[in-house]
Structures are given as structure tokens and as C-alpha cells.
């Protein structure tokens, strides 16, 4: 397969976001979003997806983190879609269950070309590390819409909000890693009866 990497710059009046992604990386992350807990979560995606990921973001954090988090999700989704390309010769589907102590989450992904998010994650508290956990939904919505994939995220159990978040992001990295894996039996073939995704 050709080298699967891309980069995107997205500038608005609210945020400036740069993302560079290599799907065939080593799990390296260089993250500067201005939101340390989000950086920590995105590091999990890179490490467990074996993606090399660079993100630089500046936003109107003096208002709140909403615009930055959503726009990071959007820009990462755009970059992911470019890096994946026409999806010929990949597995297309991926899933992962990830535990962390008492917490367990499941993520299932289909690189379908049809954006969709099902998100069933209830956090026991509103913030972790000063980060508003409601914004994780906005991140994944932006990512799924612009990566043009179907994403099901379920937290199956957990009491610790940090553990819950970490299992979600680790499982996301693992599921995406499987979905973009080259399919030895389907080399060069788009995994759809339609012939395109």
C-alpha cells in the first residue's frame, strides 16, 4: 500500500488547528492542544492505534473548550479520511474491548463512508483534570462526521471517570487500527459490494 499519511490545517475565527497523521506509524504523539487531559486521551489513540499523530491547536479557551475540542475532532477526521484514501485493500471494520481496573469500554467502527455516531457513555462526574467530559461527545461527533465513518462507543461499566475516558480512547485507537489494517486476502479490493466506500 502507498504510504498512508496526511495533514490538514483548519482555521476559523475561533480556532486554528493543524493535524498530521501517519496510519502506519509507531504510536508517536506530539500534542499541543492547550487541554492537557485531551492531549492525554489523544496520546492513547496514537499509542494503541500505532499511529504517528501531531496536533497543534490554538482556540478561544478563555470562553471555554467547546470550540477547540470540536474543531480538533473535525480536523482529525478530515486528516484521517485523507490518509485512508479509497479504502481499497483494508479490513474496513474494527472493534475493541478495553478494560482499566473496574472500567470496561467497547468501540466498534465501520469505515463506511456514512457518518454516524452512537455514544453511550455516562460519566459519574462532570470534569476530569479540569476537562468537561461532555465535550468528548462533541469530539467524537466531529471526528465521525469528517472521517466519514460509523462509530459505536459504549462504556459497559466503570466508577472512575478517568478510567472510563481512558478505556474509551484506548478502545478507539485499537478499533481504528484494526479497521485500517491491510487485508492480505482482499488486496486492492474495496471492501463493499458497491465497489466504493
Coordinates of C-alpha atoms in Angstrom, one line a residue:
X1 CA 0.0 0.0 0.0
X2 CA 1.1 3.6 -0.6
X3 CA 2.3 5.5 2.5
X4 CA -0.9 6.4 4.3
X5 CA -0.3 9.8 5.8
X6 CA -1.9 13.3 5.5
X7 CA -2.0 16.7 7.1
X8 CA -4.7 19.3 7.4
X9 CA -4.9 22.9 8.6
X10 CA -8.3 24.3 9.7
X11 CA -8.6 28.0 10.6
X12 CA -11.7 29.7 11.8
X13 CA -12.3 32.9 13.8
X14 CA -12.5 30.7 16.9
X15 CA -9.7 28.1 16.4
X16 CA -6.5 27.3 14.4
X17 CA -5.9 23.6 14.2
X18 CA -3.1 21.6 12.5
X19 CA -3.1 17.8 12.3
X20 CA -0.6 15.4 10.8
X21 CA -1.3 11.7 10.8
X22 CA 0.6 8.6 9.7
X23 CA -1.6 5.5 9.8
X24 CA 1.5 3.2 9.5
X25 CA 3.4 4.8 12.3
X26 CA 4.9 3.6 15.6
X27 CA 2.5 5.2 18.1
X28 CA 4.3 8.5 18.5
X29 CA 2.3 11.6 19.6
X30 CA 3.3 15.3 19.6
X31 CA 0.2 17.0 21.0
X32 CA -0.3 20.6 22.0
X33 CA -4.0 21.4 22.2
X34 CA -3.9 23.7 25.3
X35 CA -6.0 21.0 27.0
X36 CA -3.8 18.6 28.9
X37 CA -6.4 15.9 29.6
X38 CA -7.4 15.8 25.9
X39 CA -3.7 15.5 25.0
X40 CA -3.5 12.6 27.4
X41 CA -6.5 10.9 25.7
X42 CA -5.3 11.5 22.2
X43 CA -1.9 10.0 23.2
X44 CA -3.9 6.8 23.9
X45 CA -5.3 6.8 20.4
X46 CA -1.9 7.2 18.9
X47 CA -0.2 4.6 21.1
X48 CA -2.9 1.9 20.8
X49 CA -3.6 2.6 17.1
X50 CA 0.1 2.7 16.3
X51 CA -0.5 6.0 14.5
X52 CA 2.0 8.8 14.5
X53 CA 0.0 11.9 15.4
X54 CA 0.8 15.6 15.6
X55 CA -1.7 18.2 16.7
X56 CA -1.2 21.9 17.2
X57 CA -4.3 23.8 18.3
X58 CA -5.0 27.4 19.4
X59 CA -8.5 28.4 20.4
X60 CA -10.7 30.6 22.4
X61 CA -10.1 28.8 25.6
X62 CA -10.8 31.9 27.6
X63 CA -14.5 31.3 26.6
X64 CA -14.4 27.5 27.1
X65 CA -13.0 24.4 25.5
X66 CA -16.0 23.6 23.3
X67 CA -14.8 25.2 20.0
X68 CA -11.3 23.8 20.4
X69 CA -12.4 20.2 21.2
X70 CA -15.0 20.1 18.4
X71 CA -12.6 21.6 15.8
X72 CA -9.8 19.2 16.8
X73 CA -12.2 16.3 16.2
X74 CA -13.3 17.8 12.8
X75 CA -9.7 18.3 11.7
X76 CA -8.5 14.9 12.9
X77 CA -11.5 13.4 11.0
X78 CA -10.6 15.2 7.8
X79 CA -6.9 14.1 8.1
X80 CA -7.9 10.5 8.8
X81 CA -10.2 10.4 5.7
X82 CA -7.3 11.7 3.5
X83 CA -4.8 9.2 5.0
X84 CA -7.2 6.2 4.5
X85 CA -7.8 7.2 0.8
X86 CA -10.2 5.0 -1.2
X87 CA -10.1 2.2 1.4
X88 CA -9.1 -0.5 -1.1
X89 CA -7.4 -3.4 0.5
X90 CA -8.2 -2.7 4.1
X91 CA -10.3 -4.6 6.6
X92 CA -12.8 -1.7 6.9
X93 CA -14.3 -2.9 10.2
X94 CA -12.7 -2.9 13.6
X95 CA -13.7 -3.4 17.2
X96 CA -12.0 -3.5 20.6
X97 CA -12.9 -4.0 24.2
X98 CA -10.5 -2.3 26.7
X99 CA -10.6 -2.6 30.5
X100 CA -8.9 -0.4 33.0
X101 CA -9.4 -1.7 36.5
X102 CA -13.1 -1.5 37.1
X103 CA -13.9 0.2 33.8
X104 CA -14.7 -1.5 30.5
X105 CA -15.5 0.1 27.2
X106 CA -16.2 -1.2 23.7
X107 CA -15.7 0.7 20.4
X108 CA -16.9 -0.6 17.0
X109 CA -16.0 1.2 13.8
X110 CA -17.0 0.8 10.1
X111 CA -15.2 2.9 7.6
X112 CA -18.4 3.0 5.7
X113 CA -18.3 6.5 4.1
X114 CA -21.5 7.1 6.1
X115 CA -21.0 9.3 9.1
X116 CA -22.7 8.1 12.3
X117 CA -22.1 8.2 16.0
X118 CA -23.8 6.1 18.7
X119 CA -22.3 7.2 22.0
X120 CA -23.4 5.6 25.3
X121 CA -21.0 6.9 27.9
X122 CA -22.2 8.2 31.3
X123 CA -19.6 9.8 33.4
X124 CA -20.0 9.8 37.2
X125 CA -18.7 13.4 37.4
X126 CA -18.6 16.4 35.1
X127 CA -14.9 17.1 34.9
X128 CA -11.6 15.1 34.9
X129 CA -8.4 17.1 35.2
X130 CA -10.3 20.3 34.7
X131 CA -11.8 18.9 31.4
X132 CA -15.5 19.0 30.8
X133 CA -16.3 15.4 29.9
X134 CA -19.5 16.4 28.0
X135 CA -17.1 17.6 25.3
X136 CA -15.9 14.1 24.5
X137 CA -19.2 13.6 22.6
X138 CA -18.5 16.8 20.6
X139 CA -15.0 15.5 19.7
X140 CA -16.3 12.1 18.5
X141 CA -19.2 13.7 16.6
X142 CA -16.8 15.9 14.7
X143 CA -14.4 13.0 14.1
X144 CA -17.0 10.6 12.8
X145 CA -18.7 13.2 10.6
X146 CA -15.5 14.2 8.9
X147 CA -13.7 10.9 8.8
X148 CA -16.9 9.6 7.2
X149 CA -17.2 6.5 9.4
X150 CA -19.7 4.9 11.7
X151 CA -18.6 4.8 15.3
X152 CA -20.3 3.0 18.2
X153 CA -18.9 3.8 21.6
X154 CA -20.2 2.0 24.7
X155 CA -18.9 2.2 28.3
X156 CA -20.1 -1.1 29.7
X157 CA -19.1 -0.4 33.3
X158 CA -17.0 1.8 35.5
X159 CA -17.0 4.1 38.5
X160 CA -13.9 6.2 38.0
X161 CA -14.3 8.9 35.3
X162 CA -10.6 9.0 34.4
X163 CA -10.7 5.2 33.9
X164 CA -13.9 5.4 31.8
X165 CA -12.4 8.1 29.5
X166 CA -9.2 6.2 29.1
X167 CA -10.8 2.9 28.1
X168 CA -12.9 4.8 25.5
X169 CA -9.9 6.4 23.8
X170 CA -7.7 3.3 24.0
X171 CA -10.5 1.2 22.5
X172 CA -11.0 3.8 19.8
X173 CA -7.3 3.6 18.9
X174 CA -7.4 -0.2 18.8
X175 CA -10.6 -0.4 16.7
X176 CA -9.3 2.1 14.2
X177 CA -6.0 0.2 14.0
X178 CA -7.9 -3.0 13.0
X179 CA -10.1 -1.2 10.5
X180 CA -7.2 0.3 8.6
X181 CA -5.1 -2.9 8.6
X182 CA -4.3 -4.2 5.1
X183 CA -6.3 -7.3 4.2
X184 CA -4.0 -9.9 2.7
X185 CA -6.9 -11.7 1.1
X186 CA -8.5 -8.5 -0.2
X187 CA -5.5 -6.7 -1.5
X188 CA -6.5 -3.9 -3.8
X189 CA -10.3 -4.6 -3.4
X190 CA -12.7 -2.1 -1.9
X191 CA -14.5 -4.0 0.9
X192 CA -18.0 -3.3 -0.3
X193 CA -20.4 -4.8 -2.8
X194 CA -21.0 -1.3 -4.1
X195 CA -17.4 -1.1 -5.3
X196 CA -16.7 2.1 -3.4
X197 CA -17.0 3.5 0.1

